[in-house]
């Protein structure tokens, strides 16, 4: 991978990220490539959140936080309509795909166990394959990412006073 970045403006960044911490680097030993299509922030963020809960929930960890997250997302559609100015009909399909995939994380371990005999033997690899399939395709991924964009825009609109000075324009124009 170092050869891929050699001679580019990212060469030094790669060395800093891959260098061990004791040598002043970040200590990362691997990277995960996702689609490079302008949605990389949302895709990476969602991948990390979904992966965290998919791995931790079967071990009995973070159940309360997961349930709180599901509750926030369930209530978010009403908030987007009532407080952010979106029409419910615009949000419905995006919301449905997002919440369906979020709730799917609870049963992912059972799905893995059901297919383990003739499928992927390692649960982490199964989660990776599942999330890559969900978050790197044109169908579901675009709906999940779009709903995330709605949530981010609503947050910016509600907290416009904190961000407008950085924009040089009004939040309504920006969002």
PDB file of C-alpha atoms in Angstrom:
ATOM      1  CA  UNK A   1       0.000   0.000   0.000  1.00  0.00           C
ATOM      2  CA  UNK A   2       2.897   2.348   0.629  1.00  0.00           C
ATOM      3  CA  UNK A   3       3.689   2.142  -3.091  1.00  0.00           C
ATOM      4  CA  UNK A   4       0.206   3.449  -3.904  1.00  0.00           C
ATOM      5  CA  UNK A   5       0.912   6.704  -2.059  1.00  0.00           C
ATOM      6  CA  UNK A   6       4.577   7.029  -2.978  1.00  0.00           C
ATOM      7  CA  UNK A   7       5.297  10.269  -4.798  1.00  0.00           C
ATOM      8  CA  UNK A   8       1.884  11.789  -4.023  1.00  0.00           C
ATOM      9  CA  UNK A   9       0.931  14.595  -1.681  1.00  0.00           C
ATOM     10  CA  UNK A  10      -0.398  11.919   0.715  1.00  0.00           C
ATOM     11  CA  UNK A  11       2.890  10.031   1.055  1.00  0.00           C
ATOM     12  CA  UNK A  12       3.834  11.634   4.381  1.00  0.00           C
ATOM     13  CA  UNK A  13       0.313  11.145   5.751  1.00  0.00           C
ATOM     14  CA  UNK A  14       0.478   7.442   4.999  1.00  0.00           C
ATOM     15  CA  UNK A  15       3.798   7.107   6.825  1.00  0.00           C
ATOM     16  CA  UNK A  16       2.485   9.018   9.849  1.00  0.00           C
ATOM     17  CA  UNK A  17      -0.656   6.893  10.079  1.00  0.00           C
ATOM     18  CA  UNK A  18       1.123   3.570   9.675  1.00  0.00           C
ATOM     19  CA  UNK A  19       4.148   4.329  11.868  1.00  0.00           C
ATOM     20  CA  UNK A  20       3.932   2.779  15.368  1.00  0.00           C
ATOM     21  CA  UNK A  21       2.828   5.101  18.172  1.00  0.00           C
ATOM     22  CA  UNK A  22       6.128   4.798  20.007  1.00  0.00           C
ATOM     23  CA  UNK A  23       7.795   6.249  16.902  1.00  0.00           C
ATOM     24  CA  UNK A  24       5.430   9.219  16.760  1.00  0.00           C
ATOM     25  CA  UNK A  25       2.829   7.782  14.387  1.00  0.00           C
ATOM     26  CA  UNK A  26      -0.810   6.852  14.807  1.00  0.00           C
ATOM     27  CA  UNK A  27      -0.150   3.114  14.955  1.00  0.00           C
ATOM     28  CA  UNK A  28      -2.764   1.989  12.431  1.00  0.00           C
ATOM     29  CA  UNK A  29      -1.990  -1.450  11.032  1.00  0.00           C
ATOM     30  CA  UNK A  30      -4.750  -1.600   8.451  1.00  0.00           C
ATOM     31  CA  UNK A  31      -7.242   0.512   6.583  1.00  0.00           C
ATOM     32  CA  UNK A  32     -10.666  -0.239   5.199  1.00  0.00           C
ATOM     33  CA  UNK A  33     -11.485   1.036   1.744  1.00  0.00           C
ATOM     34  CA  UNK A  34     -14.983   2.227   1.043  1.00  0.00           C
ATOM     35  CA  UNK A  35     -16.474   3.825  -2.033  1.00  0.00           C
ATOM     36  CA  UNK A  36     -14.855   7.126  -2.909  1.00  0.00           C
ATOM     37  CA  UNK A  37     -17.913   8.974  -4.125  1.00  0.00           C
ATOM     38  CA  UNK A  38     -18.254  12.132  -2.050  1.00  0.00           C
ATOM     39  CA  UNK A  39     -20.179  10.368   0.693  1.00  0.00           C
ATOM     40  CA  UNK A  40     -17.048   8.973   2.316  1.00  0.00           C
ATOM     41  CA  UNK A  41     -17.540  10.800   5.626  1.00  0.00           C
ATOM     42  CA  UNK A  42     -21.098   9.570   6.095  1.00  0.00           C
ATOM     43  CA  UNK A  43     -20.261   6.078   4.849  1.00  0.00           C
ATOM     44  CA  UNK A  44     -17.221   5.771   7.161  1.00  0.00           C
ATOM     45  CA  UNK A  45     -19.068   7.164  10.163  1.00  0.00           C
ATOM     46  CA  UNK A  46     -22.027   4.842   9.660  1.00  0.00           C
ATOM     47  CA  UNK A  47     -19.745   1.874   9.060  1.00  0.00           C
ATOM     48  CA  UNK A  48     -17.970   2.489  12.358  1.00  0.00           C
ATOM     49  CA  UNK A  49     -21.174   2.986  14.353  1.00  0.00           C
ATOM     50  CA  UNK A  50     -22.889  -0.039  12.809  1.00  0.00           C
ATOM     51  CA  UNK A  51     -19.778  -2.203  13.216  1.00  0.00           C
ATOM     52  CA  UNK A  52     -19.410  -1.183  16.858  1.00  0.00           C
ATOM     53  CA  UNK A  53     -22.926  -2.274  17.757  1.00  0.00           C
ATOM     54  CA  UNK A  54     -22.868  -5.389  15.545  1.00  0.00           C
ATOM     55  CA  UNK A  55     -19.733  -6.635  17.326  1.00  0.00           C
ATOM     56  CA  UNK A  56     -20.598  -5.510  20.865  1.00  0.00           C
ATOM     57  CA  UNK A  57     -24.321  -6.351  21.158  1.00  0.00           C
ATOM     58  CA  UNK A  58     -23.885 -10.165  21.046  1.00  0.00           C
ATOM     59  CA  UNK A  59     -21.426  -9.842  23.929  1.00  0.00           C
ATOM     60  CA  UNK A  60     -24.029  -8.031  26.010  1.00  0.00           C
ATOM     61  CA  UNK A  61     -22.258  -4.668  25.749  1.00  0.00           C
ATOM     62  CA  UNK A  62     -23.745  -1.251  24.996  1.00  0.00           C
ATOM     63  CA  UNK A  63     -27.369  -2.461  24.851  1.00  0.00           C
ATOM     64  CA  UNK A  64     -28.680   0.648  26.591  1.00  0.00           C
ATOM     65  CA  UNK A  65     -26.781   2.960  24.249  1.00  0.00           C
ATOM     66  CA  UNK A  66     -27.978   0.989  21.231  1.00  0.00           C
ATOM     67  CA  UNK A  67     -31.595   1.175  22.401  1.00  0.00           C
ATOM     68  CA  UNK A  68     -31.170   4.916  23.012  1.00  0.00           C
ATOM     69  CA  UNK A  69     -29.784   5.339  19.492  1.00  0.00           C
ATOM     70  CA  UNK A  70     -32.705   3.408  17.997  1.00  0.00           C
ATOM     71  CA  UNK A  71     -35.129   5.575  19.994  1.00  0.00           C
ATOM     72  CA  UNK A  72     -33.457   8.792  18.787  1.00  0.00           C
ATOM     73  CA  UNK A  73     -33.648   7.619  15.178  1.00  0.00           C
ATOM     74  CA  UNK A  74     -37.274   6.516  15.592  1.00  0.00           C
ATOM     75  CA  UNK A  75     -38.177   9.973  16.907  1.00  0.00           C
ATOM     76  CA  UNK A  76     -36.063  11.793  14.344  1.00  0.00           C
ATOM     77  CA  UNK A  77     -38.549  11.620  11.475  1.00  0.00           C
ATOM     78  CA  UNK A  78     -41.155  13.580  13.450  1.00  0.00           C
ATOM     79  CA  UNK A  79     -38.478  16.067  14.473  1.00  0.00           C
ATOM     80  CA  UNK A  80     -37.336  16.520  10.878  1.00  0.00           C
ATOM     81  CA  UNK A  81     -40.909  17.239   9.826  1.00  0.00           C
ATOM     82  CA  UNK A  82     -41.908  19.448  12.778  1.00  0.00           C
ATOM     83  CA  UNK A  83     -38.684  21.371  13.339  1.00  0.00           C
ATOM     84  CA  UNK A  84     -36.517  21.170  10.230  1.00  0.00           C
ATOM     85  CA  UNK A  85     -39.077  21.864   7.534  1.00  0.00           C
ATOM     86  CA  UNK A  86     -39.003  18.555   5.668  1.00  0.00           C
ATOM     87  CA  UNK A  87     -42.111  16.935   4.226  1.00  0.00           C
ATOM     88  CA  UNK A  88     -42.827  13.503   5.665  1.00  0.00           C
ATOM     89  CA  UNK A  89     -43.340  12.006   2.222  1.00  0.00           C
ATOM     90  CA  UNK A  90     -39.792  13.053   1.288  1.00  0.00           C
ATOM     91  CA  UNK A  91     -38.292  11.331   4.345  1.00  0.00           C
ATOM     92  CA  UNK A  92     -40.299   8.105   4.572  1.00  0.00           C
ATOM     93  CA  UNK A  93     -38.340   5.830   2.245  1.00  0.00           C
ATOM     94  CA  UNK A  94     -34.956   7.053   3.504  1.00  0.00           C
ATOM     95  CA  UNK A  95     -36.055   6.670   7.120  1.00  0.00           C
ATOM     96  CA  UNK A  96     -37.452   3.163   6.552  1.00  0.00           C
ATOM     97  CA  UNK A  97     -34.214   1.853   5.051  1.00  0.00           C
ATOM     98  CA  UNK A  98     -32.093   3.533   7.742  1.00  0.00           C
ATOM     99  CA  UNK A  99     -34.090   2.218  10.708  1.00  0.00           C
ATOM    100  CA  UNK A 100     -34.409  -1.251   9.162  1.00  0.00           C
ATOM    101  CA  UNK A 101     -30.638  -1.556   8.821  1.00  0.00           C
ATOM    102  CA  UNK A 102     -30.018  -0.120  12.276  1.00  0.00           C
ATOM    103  CA  UNK A 103     -32.412  -2.629  13.854  1.00  0.00           C
ATOM    104  CA  UNK A 104     -30.899  -5.450  11.790  1.00  0.00           C
ATOM    105  CA  UNK A 105     -27.729  -5.143  13.882  1.00  0.00           C
ATOM    106  CA  UNK A 106     -29.522  -6.833  16.790  1.00  0.00           C
ATOM    107  CA  UNK A 107     -30.136 -10.029  14.811  1.00  0.00           C
ATOM    108  CA  UNK A 108     -26.894 -10.078  12.838  1.00  0.00           C
ATOM    109  CA  UNK A 109     -25.185 -12.517  15.202  1.00  0.00           C
ATOM    110  CA  UNK A 110     -28.091 -14.962  14.889  1.00  0.00           C
ATOM    111  CA  UNK A 111     -27.929 -14.623  11.084  1.00  0.00           C
ATOM    112  CA  UNK A 112     -24.216 -15.433  11.220  1.00  0.00           C
ATOM    113  CA  UNK A 113     -24.798 -18.493  13.408  1.00  0.00           C
ATOM    114  CA  UNK A 114     -27.481 -19.744  11.016  1.00  0.00           C
ATOM    115  CA  UNK A 115     -25.112 -19.564   8.017  1.00  0.00           C
ATOM    116  CA  UNK A 116     -21.863 -20.404   9.830  1.00  0.00           C
ATOM    117  CA  UNK A 117     -21.841 -24.042   8.712  1.00  0.00           C
ATOM    118  CA  UNK A 118     -21.341 -23.310   5.015  1.00  0.00           C
ATOM    119  CA  UNK A 119     -20.500 -19.619   5.114  1.00  0.00           C
ATOM    120  CA  UNK A 120     -18.142 -17.222   6.840  1.00  0.00           C
ATOM    121  CA  UNK A 121     -16.623 -18.825   9.960  1.00  0.00           C
ATOM    122  CA  UNK A 122     -15.444 -15.593  11.656  1.00  0.00           C
ATOM    123  CA  UNK A 123     -18.138 -13.254  13.013  1.00  0.00           C
ATOM    124  CA  UNK A 124     -16.053 -10.105  12.493  1.00  0.00           C
ATOM    125  CA  UNK A 125     -15.540 -11.073   8.847  1.00  0.00           C
ATOM    126  CA  UNK A 126     -19.291 -11.700   8.532  1.00  0.00           C
ATOM    127  CA  UNK A 127     -20.036  -8.232   9.950  1.00  0.00           C
ATOM    128  CA  UNK A 128     -17.499  -6.678   7.591  1.00  0.00           C
ATOM    129  CA  UNK A 129     -19.040  -8.437   4.576  1.00  0.00           C
ATOM    130  CA  UNK A 130     -22.555  -7.445   5.650  1.00  0.00           C
ATOM    131  CA  UNK A 131     -21.700  -3.793   6.245  1.00  0.00           C
ATOM    132  CA  UNK A 132     -19.698  -3.545   3.043  1.00  0.00           C
ATOM    133  CA  UNK A 133     -22.678  -4.970   1.151  1.00  0.00           C
ATOM    134  CA  UNK A 134     -25.118  -2.580   2.828  1.00  0.00           C
ATOM    135  CA  UNK A 135     -23.018   0.591   2.822  1.00  0.00           C
ATOM    136  CA  UNK A 136     -21.217   0.228  -0.510  1.00  0.00           C
ATOM    137  CA  UNK A 137     -24.072  -0.440  -2.905  1.00  0.00           C
ATOM    138  CA  UNK A 138     -26.160   2.047  -4.844  1.00  0.00           C
ATOM    139  CA  UNK A 139     -29.511   0.985  -3.462  1.00  0.00           C
ATOM    140  CA  UNK A 140     -29.587   0.803   0.332  1.00  0.00           C
ATOM    141  CA  UNK A 141     -26.464   2.853   0.936  1.00  0.00           C
ATOM    142  CA  UNK A 142     -27.781   5.948  -0.802  1.00  0.00           C
ATOM    143  CA  UNK A 143     -30.958   5.851   1.288  1.00  0.00           C
ATOM    144  CA  UNK A 144     -29.056   5.369   4.540  1.00  0.00           C
ATOM    145  CA  UNK A 145     -26.591   8.134   3.690  1.00  0.00           C
ATOM    146  CA  UNK A 146     -29.332  10.504   2.555  1.00  0.00           C
ATOM    147  CA  UNK A 147     -31.171  10.095   5.850  1.00  0.00           C
ATOM    148  CA  UNK A 148     -27.904  10.813   7.649  1.00  0.00           C
ATOM    149  CA  UNK A 149     -27.570  13.961   5.557  1.00  0.00           C
ATOM    150  CA  UNK A 150     -31.086  15.015   6.564  1.00  0.00           C
ATOM    151  CA  UNK A 151     -30.147  14.534  10.219  1.00  0.00           C
ATOM    152  CA  UNK A 152     -26.927  16.519   9.838  1.00  0.00           C
ATOM    153  CA  UNK A 153     -28.692  19.352   7.993  1.00  0.00           C
ATOM    154  CA  UNK A 154     -31.408  19.487  10.649  1.00  0.00           C
ATOM    155  CA  UNK A 155     -28.773  19.754  13.368  1.00  0.00           C
ATOM    156  CA  UNK A 156     -27.065  22.576  11.497  1.00  0.00           C
ATOM    157  CA  UNK A 157     -30.369  24.391  10.980  1.00  0.00           C
ATOM    158  CA  UNK A 158     -31.335  24.079  14.656  1.00  0.00           C
ATOM    159  CA  UNK A 159     -27.914  25.315  15.743  1.00  0.00           C
ATOM    160  CA  UNK A 160     -27.352  27.837  12.966  1.00  0.00           C
ATOM    161  CA  UNK A 161     -26.033  30.477  15.355  1.00  0.00           C
ATOM    162  CA  UNK A 162     -23.010  28.262  16.064  1.00  0.00           C
ATOM    163  CA  UNK A 163     -22.059  27.752  12.419  1.00  0.00           C
ATOM    164  CA  UNK A 164     -23.204  30.662  10.253  1.00  0.00           C
ATOM    165  CA  UNK A 165     -20.118  32.775  10.893  1.00  0.00           C
ATOM    166  CA  UNK A 166     -18.026  30.033   9.310  1.00  0.00           C
ATOM    167  CA  UNK A 167     -20.212  29.788   6.218  1.00  0.00           C
ATOM    168  CA  UNK A 168     -20.338  33.318   4.903  1.00  0.00           C
ATOM    169  CA  UNK A 169     -24.002  32.743   4.031  1.00  0.00           C
ATOM    170  CA  UNK A 170     -27.192  31.872   5.850  1.00  0.00           C
ATOM    171  CA  UNK A 171     -27.785  28.326   7.058  1.00  0.00           C
ATOM    172  CA  UNK A 172     -31.000  28.185   5.006  1.00  0.00           C
ATOM    173  CA  UNK A 173     -28.977  28.833   1.849  1.00  0.00           C
ATOM    174  CA  UNK A 174     -26.267  26.371   2.876  1.00  0.00           C
ATOM    175  CA  UNK A 175     -28.668  23.528   3.735  1.00  0.00           C
TER     176      UNK A 175
END
